PDB file of C-alpha atoms in Angstrom:
ATOM      1  CA  MET A   1     323.907  30.850 183.724  1.00 48.00           C
ATOM      2  CA  THR A   2     320.612  29.986 182.079  1.00 57.00           C
ATOM      3  CA  GLU A   3     319.326  26.503 182.816  1.00 58.00           C
ATOM      4  CA  SER A   4     318.891  24.358 179.725  1.00 64.00           C
ATOM      5  CA  THR A   5     315.263  23.573 178.959  1.00 77.00           C
ATOM      6  CA  SER A   6     316.318  20.268 177.374  1.00 91.00           C
ATOM      7  CA  ILE A   7     317.281  18.726 180.750  1.00 92.00           C
ATOM      8  CA  ARG A   8     314.585  16.998 182.751  1.00 91.00           C
ATOM      9  CA  THR A   9     314.478  14.593 185.682  1.00 90.00           C
ATOM     10  CA  GLU A  10     312.248  11.611 186.392  1.00 93.00           C
ATOM     11  CA  PRO A  11     311.841   9.581 189.591  1.00 92.00           C
ATOM     12  CA  LEU A  12     312.988   5.956 189.500  1.00 94.00           C
ATOM     13  CA  GLU A  13     312.390   3.593 192.394  1.00 91.00           C
ATOM     14  CA  VAL A  14     315.313   1.272 193.139  1.00 92.00           C
ATOM     15  CA  ARG A  15     316.190  -1.415 195.682  1.00 92.00           C
ATOM     16  CA  ARG A  16     318.456  -0.507 198.580  1.00 91.00           C
ATOM     17  CA  THR A  17     320.103  -2.447 201.396  1.00 95.00           C
ATOM     18  CA  ALA A  18     319.481  -0.656 204.679  1.00 97.00           C
ATOM     19  CA  LEU A  19     321.282  -0.992 208.016  1.00 97.00           C
ATOM     20  CA  LEU A  20     319.608  -1.533 211.385  1.00 98.00           C
ATOM     21  CA  ALA A  21     321.610  -1.191 214.603  1.00 98.00           C
ATOM     22  CA  LEU A  22     320.238  -3.159 217.564  1.00 98.00           C
ATOM     23  CA  ARG A  23     320.814  -2.971 221.293  1.00 98.00           C
ATOM     24  CA  GLY A  24     319.303  -5.148 224.008  1.00 97.00           C
ATOM     25  CA  PRO A  25     318.090  -8.750 224.129  1.00 95.00           C
ATOM     26  CA  ALA A  26     316.959 -10.607 221.033  1.00 94.00           C
ATOM     27  CA  PRO A  27     313.205 -10.553 220.306  1.00 94.00           C
ATOM     28  CA  GLY A  28     311.351 -12.844 222.671  1.00 92.00           C
ATOM     29  CA  PRO A  29     308.876 -12.951 225.564  1.00 91.00           C
ATOM     30  CA  GLY A  30     311.269 -11.091 227.855  1.00 92.00           C
ATOM     31  CA  ILE A  31     311.026  -7.905 225.789  1.00 96.00           C
ATOM     32  CA  ARG A  32     308.308  -5.583 227.060  1.00 96.00           C
ATOM     33  CA  GLU A  33     309.129  -2.553 224.876  1.00 98.00           C
ATOM     34  CA  VAL A  34     310.632  -1.890 221.468  1.00 98.00           C
ATOM     35  CA  TRP A  35     312.172   1.535 220.960  1.00 98.00           C
ATOM     36  CA  PHE A  36     312.849   2.867 217.473  1.00 98.00           C
ATOM     37  CA  VAL A  37     315.577   5.487 217.876  1.00 98.00           C
ATOM     38  CA  LEU A  38     316.192   7.832 214.931  1.00 98.00           C
ATOM     39  CA  HIS A  39     319.586   9.516 214.757  1.00 98.00           C
ATOM     40  CA  GLY A  40     320.445  13.098 213.873  1.00 98.00           C
ATOM     41  CA  GLN A  41     322.139  14.491 210.797  1.00 97.00           C
ATOM     42  CA  ALA A  42     325.723  13.331 210.153  1.00 95.00           C
ATOM     43  CA  MET A  43     325.340  10.501 212.686  1.00 97.00           C
ATOM     44  CA  ARG A  44     325.359   6.723 212.348  1.00 97.00           C
ATOM     45  CA  ALA A  45     322.841   4.281 213.779  1.00 98.00           C
ATOM     46  CA  ALA A  46     325.293   2.694 216.228  1.00 98.00           C
ATOM     47  CA  GLN A  47     326.237   6.145 217.501  1.00 97.00           C
ATOM     48  CA  ILE A  48     322.699   7.042 218.555  1.00 98.00           C
ATOM     49  CA  LEU A  49     322.354   3.717 220.368  1.00 98.00           C
ATOM     50  CA  GLU A  50     325.512   4.515 222.328  1.00 98.00           C
ATOM     51  CA  MET A  51     323.870   7.803 223.319  1.00 97.00           C
ATOM     52  CA  ALA A  52     320.591   6.063 224.231  1.00 98.00           C
ATOM     53  CA  GLY A  53     322.200   3.540 226.552  1.00 96.00           C
ATOM     54  CA  ALA A  54     320.020   4.664 229.457  1.00 97.00           C
ATOM     55  CA  LEU A  55     317.103   2.869 227.785  1.00 97.00           C
ATOM     56  CA  ASP A  56     318.888  -0.480 227.768  1.00 97.00           C
ATOM     57  CA  ASP A  57     317.572  -2.087 230.959  1.00 95.00           C
ATOM     58  CA  GLY A  58     317.384  -5.680 229.753  1.00 95.00           C
ATOM     59  CA  SER A  59     313.676  -5.566 228.924  1.00 96.00           C
ATOM     60  CA  ARG A  60     313.847  -3.233 225.930  1.00 98.00           C
ATOM     61  CA  LEU A  61     314.984  -3.837 222.371  1.00 98.00           C
ATOM     62  CA  LEU A  62     316.425  -0.665 220.810  1.00 98.00           C
ATOM     63  CA  VAL A  63     316.313  -0.455 217.020  1.00 98.00           C
ATOM     64  CA  ALA A  64     318.100   2.326 215.166  1.00 98.00           C
ATOM     65  CA  PRO A  65     317.475   2.396 211.420  1.00 98.00           C
ATOM     66  CA  GLU A  66     320.323   4.187 209.681  1.00 98.00           C
ATOM     67  CA  ALA A  67     319.289   6.866 207.191  1.00 98.00           C
ATOM     68  CA  LEU A  68     319.827   5.800 203.593  1.00 97.00           C
ATOM     69  CA  ASN A  69     321.887   8.830 202.564  1.00 96.00           C
ATOM     70  CA  ARG A  70     325.492   8.500 203.780  1.00 94.00           C
ATOM     71  CA  HIS A  71     328.196  11.112 203.321  1.00 91.00           C
ATOM     72  CA  TYR A  72     331.675  12.038 204.499  1.00 91.00           C
ATOM     73  CA  VAL A  73     331.644  14.437 207.425  1.00 90.00           C
ATOM     74  CA  GLY A  74     334.042  17.248 206.613  1.00 81.00           C
ATOM     75  CA  PRO A  75     336.737  17.035 203.927  1.00 79.00           C
ATOM     76  CA  ALA A  76     337.145  13.474 202.663  1.00 70.00           C
ATOM     77  CA  VAL A  77     340.937  13.675 202.665  1.00 71.00           C
ATOM     78  CA  SER A  78     341.849  10.289 204.129  1.00 77.00           C
ATOM     79  CA  LYS A  79     340.643   6.729 204.430  1.00 79.00           C
ATOM     80  CA  ASP A  80     339.775   7.522 208.050  1.00 83.00           C
ATOM     81  CA  ALA A  81     337.432  10.418 207.247  1.00 86.00           C
ATOM     82  CA  PRO A  82     334.290  10.062 209.402  1.00 91.00           C
ATOM     83  CA  ILE A  83     331.037   9.044 207.755  1.00 94.00           C
ATOM     84  CA  GLY A  84     327.574  10.202 208.709  1.00 95.00           C
ATOM     85  CA  ALA A  85     324.064   9.752 207.366  1.00 97.00           C
ATOM     86  CA  THR A  86     321.191  12.135 206.732  1.00 97.00           C
ATOM     87  CA  TRP A  87     317.463  11.466 206.426  1.00 98.00           C
ATOM     88  CA  MET A  88     316.971  14.014 203.668  1.00 97.00           C
ATOM     89  CA  THR A  89     317.998  17.313 202.144  1.00 95.00           C
ATOM     90  CA  ARG A  90     315.887  19.915 200.395  1.00 94.00           C
ATOM     91  CA  ALA A  91     316.639  18.267 197.028  1.00 94.00           C
ATOM     92  CA  ASP A  92     313.735  16.139 195.744  1.00 94.00           C
ATOM     93  CA  ARG A  93     312.156  16.703 199.144  1.00 95.00           C
ATOM     94  CA  GLU A  94     308.794  14.970 198.681  1.00 95.00           C
ATOM     95  CA  ASN A  95     310.340  11.771 197.336  1.00 96.00           C
ATOM     96  CA  GLU A  96     312.975  11.742 200.105  1.00 96.00           C
ATOM     97  CA  ILE A  97     310.216  11.917 202.745  1.00 97.00           C
ATOM     98  CA  ARG A  98     308.120   9.264 201.043  1.00 97.00           C
ATOM     99  CA  ASP A  99     311.127   6.948 200.720  1.00 97.00           C
ATOM    100  CA  TYR A 100     312.265   7.168 204.324  1.00 98.00           C
ATOM    101  CA  VAL A 101     308.737   6.769 205.691  1.00 98.00           C
ATOM    102  CA  ALA A 102     308.384   3.603 203.579  1.00 98.00           C
ATOM    103  CA  TYR A 103     311.799   2.429 204.802  1.00 98.00           C
ATOM    104  CA  LEU A 104     310.868   2.999 208.436  1.00 98.00           C
ATOM    105  CA  ASP A 105     307.609   1.113 207.874  1.00 98.00           C
ATOM    106  CA  ASP A 106     309.638  -1.801 206.500  1.00 98.00           C
ATOM    107  CA  ALA A 107     311.990  -1.689 209.505  1.00 98.00           C
ATOM    108  CA  TYR A 108     308.974  -1.639 211.834  1.00 98.00           C
ATOM    109  CA  ALA A 109     307.284  -4.584 210.105  1.00 98.00           C
ATOM    110  CA  TYR A 110     310.534  -6.593 209.986  1.00 97.00           C
ATOM    111  CA  THR A 111     311.141  -6.064 213.703  1.00 98.00           C
ATOM    112  CA  MET A 112     307.622  -6.791 214.885  1.00 97.00           C
ATOM    113  CA  ARG A 113     307.321 -10.001 212.821  1.00 96.00           C
ATOM    114  CA  GLN A 114     310.012 -11.491 215.036  1.00 96.00           C
ATOM    115  CA  PHE A 115     307.714 -11.338 218.068  1.00 95.00           C
ATOM    116  CA  GLY A 116     304.966 -13.560 216.690  1.00 88.00           C
ATOM    117  CA  ALA A 117     301.433 -13.087 217.978  1.00 89.00           C
ATOM    118  CA  VAL A 118     302.281 -11.272 221.226  1.00 90.00           C
ATOM    119  CA  LYS A 119     303.697  -7.832 220.415  1.00 94.00           C
ATOM    120  CA  PRO A 120     305.512  -5.579 222.898  1.00 97.00           C
ATOM    121  CA  SER A 121     304.752  -1.902 223.295  1.00 97.00           C
ATOM    122  CA  VAL A 122     306.338   0.345 220.661  1.00 98.00           C
ATOM    123  CA  ASN A 123     307.910   3.747 221.308  1.00 98.00           C
ATOM    124  CA  VAL A 124     309.703   6.187 219.015  1.00 98.00           C
ATOM    125  CA  LEU A 125     312.482   8.617 219.930  1.00 98.00           C
ATOM    126  CA  GLY A 126     313.847  11.028 217.328  1.00 98.00           C
ATOM    127  CA  PHE A 127     316.943  13.106 218.038  1.00 98.00           C
ATOM    128  CA  SER A 128     317.674  16.332 216.126  1.00 98.00           C
ATOM    129  CA  GLN A 129     316.961  15.691 212.417  1.00 98.00           C
ATOM    130  CA  GLY A 130     315.637  12.313 213.495  1.00 98.00           C
ATOM    131  CA  GLY A 131     312.934  14.104 215.482  1.00 98.00           C
ATOM    132  CA  ALA A 132     311.432  15.537 212.311  1.00 98.00           C
ATOM    133  CA  ALA A 133     311.712  12.109 210.681  1.00 98.00           C
ATOM    134  CA  ALA A 134     309.927  10.544 213.662  1.00 98.00           C
ATOM    135  CA  VAL A 135     307.070  13.052 213.466  1.00 98.00           C
ATOM    136  CA  ARG A 136     306.614  12.473 209.729  1.00 98.00           C
ATOM    137  CA  TRP A 137     306.680   8.713 210.310  1.00 98.00           C
ATOM    138  CA  ALA A 138     303.966   8.974 212.956  1.00 98.00           C
ATOM    139  CA  ALA A 139     301.922  11.224 210.652  1.00 98.00           C
ATOM    140  CA  LEU A 140     302.328   9.245 207.431  1.00 98.00           C
ATOM    141  CA  GLY A 141     303.466   5.719 208.262  1.00 98.00           C
ATOM    142  CA  HIS A 142     302.157   2.526 209.846  1.00 98.00           C
ATOM    143  CA  VAL A 143     303.799   2.831 213.259  1.00 98.00           C
ATOM    144  CA  ARG A 144     301.513   3.294 216.263  1.00 97.00           C
ATOM    145  CA  PRO A 145     303.758   4.344 219.153  1.00 98.00           C
ATOM    146  CA  ALA A 146     302.635   4.529 222.752  1.00 98.00           C
ATOM    147  CA  HIS A 147     305.197   7.301 223.307  1.00 98.00           C
ATOM    148  CA  LEU A 148     306.709   9.746 220.808  1.00 98.00           C
ATOM    149  CA  ILE A 149     309.741  11.639 222.115  1.00 98.00           C
ATOM    150  CA  ILE A 150     310.923  14.575 220.018  1.00 98.00           C
ATOM    151  CA  TRP A 151     314.394  15.479 221.254  1.00 98.00           C
ATOM    152  CA  GLU A 152     315.929  18.822 220.240  1.00 98.00           C
ATOM    153  CA  SER A 153     314.337  18.937 216.813  1.00 97.00           C
ATOM    154  CA  SER A 154     312.663  21.472 214.553  1.00 96.00           C
ATOM    155  CA  LEU A 155     309.177  20.163 213.879  1.00 98.00           C
ATOM    156  CA  PRO A 156     308.225  19.663 210.220  1.00 97.00           C
ATOM    157  CA  PRO A 157     305.899  22.574 209.362  1.00 94.00           C
ATOM    158  CA  GLU A 158     303.998  20.745 206.621  1.00 96.00           C
ATOM    159  CA  VAL A 159     302.637  18.021 208.916  1.00 97.00           C
ATOM    160  CA  ASP A 160     298.929  18.177 209.745  1.00 97.00           C
ATOM    161  CA  TYR A 161     299.208  17.798 213.522  1.00 97.00           C
ATOM    162  CA  VAL A 162     295.453  17.579 214.042  1.00 96.00           C
ATOM    163  CA  ASN A 163     295.359  14.631 211.658  1.00 96.00           C
ATOM    164  CA  LEU A 164     298.458  13.143 213.307  1.00 97.00           C
ATOM    165  CA  MET A 165     296.674  13.013 216.657  1.00 96.00           C
ATOM    166  CA  ALA A 166     293.589  11.514 215.004  1.00 96.00           C
ATOM    167  CA  ARG A 167     295.811   8.760 213.573  1.00 96.00           C
ATOM    168  CA  GLN A 168     297.593   8.262 216.906  1.00 97.00           C
ATOM    169  CA  PRO A 169     294.886   8.394 219.590  1.00 95.00           C
ATOM    170  CA  GLY A 170     296.309   8.153 223.074  1.00 94.00           C
ATOM    171  CA  VAL A 171     299.941   8.668 222.049  1.00 97.00           C
ATOM    172  CA  ARG A 172     302.075  10.339 224.686  1.00 98.00           C
ATOM    173  CA  VAL A 173     304.100  13.184 223.171  1.00 98.00           C
ATOM    174  CA  THR A 174     307.190  14.608 224.879  1.00 98.00           C
ATOM    175  CA  TYR A 175     309.361  17.449 223.570  1.00 98.00           C
ATOM    176  CA  VAL A 176     312.835  17.606 225.141  1.00 98.00           C
ATOM    177  CA  CYS A 177     315.449  20.333 224.843  1.00 98.00           C
ATOM    178  CA  GLY A 178     318.675  21.202 226.626  1.00 98.00           C
ATOM    179  CA  THR A 179     319.030  24.663 228.128  1.00 97.00           C
ATOM    180  CA  ARG A 180     322.243  25.227 226.149  1.00 97.00           C
ATOM    181  CA  ASP A 181     321.265  23.719 222.810  1.00 97.00           C
ATOM    182  CA  LYS A 182     323.024  25.718 220.085  1.00 95.00           C
ATOM    183  CA  PHE A 183     320.403  24.917 217.452  1.00 95.00           C
ATOM    184  CA  ILE A 184     317.129  25.066 219.388  1.00 96.00           C
ATOM    185  CA  THR A 185     317.467  28.508 220.936  1.00 95.00           C
ATOM    186  CA  PRO A 186     314.796  29.803 223.352  1.00 95.00           C
ATOM    187  CA  LYS A 187     313.104  31.619 220.463  1.00 96.00           C
ATOM    188  CA  VAL A 188     313.104  28.495 218.281  1.00 96.00           C
ATOM    189  CA  LEU A 189     311.947  26.372 221.208  1.00 97.00           C
ATOM    190  CA  GLU A 190     308.956  28.616 221.837  1.00 97.00           C
ATOM    191  CA  ALA A 191     308.029  28.378 218.151  1.00 96.00           C
ATOM    192  CA  GLN A 192     308.077  24.565 218.362  1.00 97.00           C
ATOM    193  CA  HIS A 193     305.905  24.572 221.473  1.00 97.00           C
ATOM    194  CA  ALA A 194     303.514  27.073 219.867  1.00 97.00           C
ATOM    195  CA  LEU A 195     303.138  24.879 216.781  1.00 96.00           C
ATOM    196  CA  LEU A 196     302.030  21.958 218.946  1.00 97.00           C
ATOM    197  CA  ARG A 197     299.799  24.061 221.197  1.00 96.00           C
ATOM    198  CA  ASP A 198     298.077  25.759 218.264  1.00 95.00           C
ATOM    199  CA  ALA A 199     297.269  22.345 216.781  1.00 95.00           C
ATOM    200  CA  GLY A 200     295.840  21.158 220.090  1.00 95.00           C
ATOM    201  CA  VAL A 201     298.530  18.532 220.604  1.00 96.00           C
ATOM    202  CA  PRO A 202     298.871  17.621 224.301  1.00 97.00           C
ATOM    203  CA  PHE A 203     302.556  17.309 225.081  1.00 98.00           C
ATOM    204  CA  GLU A 204     305.044  17.384 227.935  1.00 98.00           C
ATOM    205  CA  GLU A 205     307.781  20.009 227.965  1.00 97.00           C
ATOM    206  CA  VAL A 206     311.035  18.645 229.384  1.00 98.00           C
ATOM    207  CA  SER A 207     314.344  20.449 229.734  1.00 97.00           C
ATOM    208  CA  PHE A 208     317.773  19.561 231.073  1.00 98.00           C
ATOM    209  CA  ASP A 209     320.992  21.430 231.745  1.00 97.00           C
ATOM    210  CA  GLY A 210     323.069  20.723 228.666  1.00 97.00           C
ATOM    211  CA  GLY A 211     323.628  21.118 224.955  1.00 97.00           C
ATOM    212  CA  HIS A 212     322.692  19.241 221.793  1.00 97.00           C
ATOM    213  CA  ARG A 213     322.770  15.658 223.060  1.00 97.00           C
ATOM    214  CA  LEU A 214     320.769  12.967 224.777  1.00 98.00           C
ATOM    215  CA  ASP A 215     320.881  13.102 228.559  1.00 98.00           C
ATOM    216  CA  ASP A 216     320.827   9.859 230.551  1.00 97.00           C
ATOM    217  CA  ALA A 217     319.131  11.174 233.682  1.00 97.00           C
ATOM    218  CA  THR A 218     316.439  12.973 231.696  1.00 98.00           C
ATOM    219  CA  LEU A 219     315.764   9.951 229.520  1.00 97.00           C
ATOM    220  CA  LYS A 220     315.459   7.673 232.551  1.00 96.00           C
ATOM    221  CA  THR A 221     313.050  10.090 234.239  1.00 96.00           C
ATOM    222  CA  ILE A 222     310.846  10.331 231.156  1.00 97.00           C
ATOM    223  CA  VAL A 223     310.508   6.605 230.606  1.00 94.00           C
ATOM    224  CA  SER A 224     310.060   5.811 234.297  1.00 90.00           C
ATOM    225  CA  SER A 225     307.083   8.190 234.517  1.00 80.00           C
ATOM    226  CA  ALA A 226     305.061   6.318 231.875  1.00 68.00           C
TER     227      ALA A 226
END
C-alpha cells in the first residue's frame, strides 16, 4: 500500500497527570538518601518498589515514577487484564525521550523541594528498560546522582558517554546482570561493557546467580560498599 502524501503529523505538547510510587519515611531530616527507581517495560511503579525492598532501611526514601505510556499486558479480554507501562517505543522516538526526561526532571524537583535547604544524597537505579531511561536522564536531565545503577539493561547507543561523565563528575556507575538473564546474554553483556569501556566510563561489573530480576543480596552488597 502506498502511503498518502496528504497525511502529515505535528507534535503537540499536552498536560499529563503522572503517578509516583513512594516507599520509606516521609521527607524529613531522618532521610539520608533518596533513590529514584525506574521500572522495566510492562511494569508498574509499585511493582518495582516491591522488588527494591532491600533498599528500604528506614533512612531512604524510594521514589518510582511510573512511565507515562500504559498498556494492557497480553490480550485485554477481561476487566482483570494486567496493566503495564513503558517509557517509550520506536514511534516518535526523539519526542518520547524528551518528554520522559522532562517528566523525570519534574519528579526530581518535586521530591527535592520537600526537603527544604538540606538535601539528602540522590541515587538512581534503572531496571531493564528503566536502565536506558536512567542513563538518558543522567545524560540529558537535571539529576546529579551520587550513584547510577544500570540493572540488566541495554545501554542507549545514541548517548554521548564522554559528555555524560563530564556532566556527572564523580558519579559511581555500576552495571549489574544476572548469570541467567534471558535478555542480556553473555554476548550482549560484553557489548554493554565494551560501550562503557570504549567511552572511558569507570564502572563496576556486578553479577549474581539469577535471571531478569532485582536481587536483594546483590543490591544490599552494592549499596553497603558505597
